[in-house]
Protein backbone atom coordinates (compact mmCIF):
# COMPACT_ATOMS: atom_id res chain seq x y z
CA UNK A 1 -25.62 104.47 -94.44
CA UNK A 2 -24.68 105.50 -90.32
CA UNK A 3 -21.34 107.07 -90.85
CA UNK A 4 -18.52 105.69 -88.55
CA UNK A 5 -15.54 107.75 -86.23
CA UNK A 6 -13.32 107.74 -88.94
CA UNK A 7 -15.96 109.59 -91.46
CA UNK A 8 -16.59 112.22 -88.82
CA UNK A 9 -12.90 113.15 -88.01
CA UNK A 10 -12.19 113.40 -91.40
CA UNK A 11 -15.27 115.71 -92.13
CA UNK A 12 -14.82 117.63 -88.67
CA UNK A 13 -11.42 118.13 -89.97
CA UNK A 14 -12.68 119.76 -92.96
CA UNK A 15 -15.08 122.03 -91.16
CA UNK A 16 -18.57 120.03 -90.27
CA UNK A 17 -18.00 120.13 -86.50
CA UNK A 18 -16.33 123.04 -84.87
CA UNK A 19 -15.25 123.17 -81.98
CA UNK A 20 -14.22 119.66 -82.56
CA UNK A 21 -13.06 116.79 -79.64
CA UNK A 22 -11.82 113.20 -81.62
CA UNK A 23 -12.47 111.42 -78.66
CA UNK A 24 -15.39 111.37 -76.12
CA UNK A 25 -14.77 113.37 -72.84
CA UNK A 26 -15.75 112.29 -69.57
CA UNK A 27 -13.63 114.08 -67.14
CA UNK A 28 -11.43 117.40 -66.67
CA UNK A 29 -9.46 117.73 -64.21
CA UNK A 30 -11.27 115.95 -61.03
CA UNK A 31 -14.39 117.51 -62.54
CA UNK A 32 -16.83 114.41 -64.24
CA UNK A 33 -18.80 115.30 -67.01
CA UNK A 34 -21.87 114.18 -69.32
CA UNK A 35 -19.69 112.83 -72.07
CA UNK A 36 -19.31 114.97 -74.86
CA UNK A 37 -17.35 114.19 -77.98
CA UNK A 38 -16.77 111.47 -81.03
CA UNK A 39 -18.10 108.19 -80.43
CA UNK A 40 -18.05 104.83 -82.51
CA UNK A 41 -20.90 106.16 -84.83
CA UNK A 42 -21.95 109.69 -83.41
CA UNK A 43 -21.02 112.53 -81.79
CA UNK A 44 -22.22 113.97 -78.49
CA UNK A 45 -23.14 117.69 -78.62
CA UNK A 46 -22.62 120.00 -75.57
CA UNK A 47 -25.41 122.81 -74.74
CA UNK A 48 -24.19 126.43 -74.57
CA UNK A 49 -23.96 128.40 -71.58
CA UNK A 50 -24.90 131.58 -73.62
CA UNK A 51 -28.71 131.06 -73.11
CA UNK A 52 -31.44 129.04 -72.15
CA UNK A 53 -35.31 129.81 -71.71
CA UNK A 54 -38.51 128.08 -70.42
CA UNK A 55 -42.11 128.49 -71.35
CA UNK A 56 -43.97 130.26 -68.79
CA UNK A 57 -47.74 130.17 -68.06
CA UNK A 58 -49.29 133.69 -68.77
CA UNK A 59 -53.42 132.97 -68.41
CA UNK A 60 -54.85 133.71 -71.70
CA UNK A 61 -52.66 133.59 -73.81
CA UNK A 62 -51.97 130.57 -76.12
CA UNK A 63 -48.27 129.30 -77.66
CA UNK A 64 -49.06 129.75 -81.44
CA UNK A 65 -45.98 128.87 -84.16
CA UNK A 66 -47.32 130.66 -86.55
CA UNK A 67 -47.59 134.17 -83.80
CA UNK A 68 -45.34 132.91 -81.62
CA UNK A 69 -45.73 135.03 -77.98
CA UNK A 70 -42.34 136.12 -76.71
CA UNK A 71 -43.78 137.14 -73.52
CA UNK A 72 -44.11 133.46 -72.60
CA UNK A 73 -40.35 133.35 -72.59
CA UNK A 74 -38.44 133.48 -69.34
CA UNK A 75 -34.85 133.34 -69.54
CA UNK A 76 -33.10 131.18 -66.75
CA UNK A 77 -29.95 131.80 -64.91
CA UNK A 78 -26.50 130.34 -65.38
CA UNK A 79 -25.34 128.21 -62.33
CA UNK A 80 -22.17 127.21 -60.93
CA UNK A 81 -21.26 125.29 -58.17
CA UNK A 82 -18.76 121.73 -57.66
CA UNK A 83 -20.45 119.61 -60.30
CA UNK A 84 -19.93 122.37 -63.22
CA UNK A 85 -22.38 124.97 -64.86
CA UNK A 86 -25.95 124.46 -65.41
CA UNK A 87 -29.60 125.75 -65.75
CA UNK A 88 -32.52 124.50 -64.11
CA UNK A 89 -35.80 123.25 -65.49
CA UNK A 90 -38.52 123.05 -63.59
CA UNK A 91 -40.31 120.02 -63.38
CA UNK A 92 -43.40 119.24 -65.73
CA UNK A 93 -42.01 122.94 -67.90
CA UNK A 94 -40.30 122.96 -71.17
CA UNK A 95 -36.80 124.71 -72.40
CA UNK A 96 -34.84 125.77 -75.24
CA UNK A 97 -31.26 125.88 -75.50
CA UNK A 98 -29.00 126.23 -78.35
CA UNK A 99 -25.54 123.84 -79.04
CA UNK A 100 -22.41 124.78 -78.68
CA UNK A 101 -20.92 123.61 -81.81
CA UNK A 102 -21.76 124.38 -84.88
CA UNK A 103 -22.02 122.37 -87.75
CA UNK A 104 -22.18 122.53 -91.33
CA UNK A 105 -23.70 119.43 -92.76
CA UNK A 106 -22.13 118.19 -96.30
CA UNK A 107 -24.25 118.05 -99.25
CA UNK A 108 -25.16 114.16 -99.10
CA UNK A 109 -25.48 114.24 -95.45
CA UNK A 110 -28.91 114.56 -93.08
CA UNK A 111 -28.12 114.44 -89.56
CA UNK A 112 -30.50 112.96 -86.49
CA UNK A 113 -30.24 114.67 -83.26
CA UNK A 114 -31.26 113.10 -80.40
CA UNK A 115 -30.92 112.87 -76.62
CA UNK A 116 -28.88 111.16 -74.63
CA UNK A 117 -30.20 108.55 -72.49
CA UNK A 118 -28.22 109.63 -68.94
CA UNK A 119 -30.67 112.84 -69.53
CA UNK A 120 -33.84 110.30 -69.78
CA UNK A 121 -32.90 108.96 -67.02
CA UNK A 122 -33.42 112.06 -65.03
CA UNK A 123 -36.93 112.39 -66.79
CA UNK A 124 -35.67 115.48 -69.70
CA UNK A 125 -36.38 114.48 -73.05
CA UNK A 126 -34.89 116.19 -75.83
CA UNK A 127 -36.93 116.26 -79.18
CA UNK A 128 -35.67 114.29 -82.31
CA UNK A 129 -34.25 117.28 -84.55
CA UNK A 130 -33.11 116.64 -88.21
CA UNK A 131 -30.18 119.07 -89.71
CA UNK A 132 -30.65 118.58 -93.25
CA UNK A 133 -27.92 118.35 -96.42
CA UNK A 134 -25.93 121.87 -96.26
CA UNK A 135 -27.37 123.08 -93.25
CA UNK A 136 -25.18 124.97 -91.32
CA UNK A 137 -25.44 126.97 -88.05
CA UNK A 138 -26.02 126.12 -84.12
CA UNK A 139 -28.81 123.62 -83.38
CA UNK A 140 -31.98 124.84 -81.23
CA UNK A 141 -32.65 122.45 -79.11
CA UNK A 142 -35.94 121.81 -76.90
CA UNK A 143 -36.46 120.51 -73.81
CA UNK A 144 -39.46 118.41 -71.95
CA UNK A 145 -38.81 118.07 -68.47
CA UNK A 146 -41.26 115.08 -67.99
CA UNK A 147 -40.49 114.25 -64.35
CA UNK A 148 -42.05 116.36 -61.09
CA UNK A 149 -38.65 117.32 -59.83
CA UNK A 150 -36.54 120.35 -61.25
CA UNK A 151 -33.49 119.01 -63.02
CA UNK A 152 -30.33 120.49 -63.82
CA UNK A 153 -29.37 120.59 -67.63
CA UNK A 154 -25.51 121.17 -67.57
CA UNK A 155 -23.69 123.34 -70.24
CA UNK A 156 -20.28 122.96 -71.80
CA UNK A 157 -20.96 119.02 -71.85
CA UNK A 158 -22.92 116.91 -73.18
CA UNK A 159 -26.29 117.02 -74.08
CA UNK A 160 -27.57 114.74 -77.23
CA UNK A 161 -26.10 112.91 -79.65
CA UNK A 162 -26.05 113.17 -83.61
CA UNK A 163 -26.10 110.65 -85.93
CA UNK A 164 -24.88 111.44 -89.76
CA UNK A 165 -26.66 109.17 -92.69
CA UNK A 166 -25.40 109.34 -95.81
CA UNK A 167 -27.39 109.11 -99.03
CA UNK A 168 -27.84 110.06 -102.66
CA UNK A 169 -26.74 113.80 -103.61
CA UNK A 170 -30.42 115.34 -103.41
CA UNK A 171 -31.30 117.58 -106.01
CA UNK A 172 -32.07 120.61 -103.92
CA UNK A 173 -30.38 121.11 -100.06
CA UNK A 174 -31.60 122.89 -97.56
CA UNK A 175 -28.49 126.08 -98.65
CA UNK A 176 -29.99 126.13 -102.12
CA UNK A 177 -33.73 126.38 -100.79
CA UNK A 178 -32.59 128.85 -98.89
CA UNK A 179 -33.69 127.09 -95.55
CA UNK A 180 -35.56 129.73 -92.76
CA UNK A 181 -33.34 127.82 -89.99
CA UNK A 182 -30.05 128.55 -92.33
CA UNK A 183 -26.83 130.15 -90.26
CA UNK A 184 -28.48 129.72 -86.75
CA UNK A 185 -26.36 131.76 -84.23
CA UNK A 186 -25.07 130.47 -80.78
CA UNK A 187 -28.39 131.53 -79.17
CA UNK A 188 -32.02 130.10 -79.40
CA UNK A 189 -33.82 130.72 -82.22
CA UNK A 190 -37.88 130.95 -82.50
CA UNK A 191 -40.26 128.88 -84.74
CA UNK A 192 -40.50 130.90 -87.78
CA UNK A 193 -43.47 130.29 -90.36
């Protein structure tokens, strides 16, 4: 079952969501913002401004996840101007960022994270990322700018949304399997095999 508001506040209350807003944010100050926040059946993560990184072409050498090559890695520069912070991503190039919040997911619980559809609309596509029952830590999240134009991807607001389903109590979670994703920190982490 799609958990409601009412579910998340009171699990956000007891830890799944921190930092934590009840509402959705759309504005501080005369500043707008990418909504970030609870919604009626959600809640819209914002990106961190600790890092962000785009794949870079380096001739001869080939993205493998099972030898993944740092050196393709190119970490981009915070902005800052009138409409808030933000990194850009060049057009047709791809870039990970990490959420600000973290979450820890309750045992019964698999969460669906995926973008929002103001970011679509600007041609980034964020890739549909599950957080399994008792994961816990800062989601990775990646990044296809599809469109020819550089975009800006804002931090501190809002940058997908996650749905929480509710099922059975499994037998094994993603803490007892000891999960290789397990206690991700505020920065991006790297496929790991």
């Amino acid at each position: 079952m799609l958990k409601n508001d009412g579910w998340i506040k009171a699990q956000a209350r007891a830890g799944m969501i921190q930092p934590f807003s009840c509402e959705l944010v759309r504005q501080v100050g005369d500043l707008k913002l990418l909504s970030y926040g609870c919604s009626s059946y959600g809640y819209d993560l914002r990106l961190s401004p600790k890092e962000f990184l785009i794949f870079k072409h380096i001739p001869g050498t080939i993205m493998d996840p099972k030898n993944f090559n740092f050196a393709n890695l190119e970490r981009v520069e915070l902005h800052e101007d009138e409409t808030g912070q933000f990194f850009i991503l060049p057009g047709h190039s791809y870039g990970l960022g990490v959420a600000l919040e973290r979450l820890s997911v309750p045992e019964n619980v698999t969460v669906i994270c995926l973008g929002k559809s103001t970011m679509a609309r600007t041609g980034i596509v964020l890739n549909t990322t599950p957080a399994e029952a008792k994961w816990s830590g800062h989601l990775t999240l990646e990044f296809s700018n599809s469109s020819g134009a550089d975009c800006k991807i804002y931090a501190n607001e809002g940058i997908c949304q996650l749905l929480f389903f509710e099922g059975e109590k499994c037998d094994v979670t993603y803490e007892d399997r000891d999960g290789k994703y397990q206690n991700q920190p505020e920065r991006v982490v790297m496929a790991r095999v």
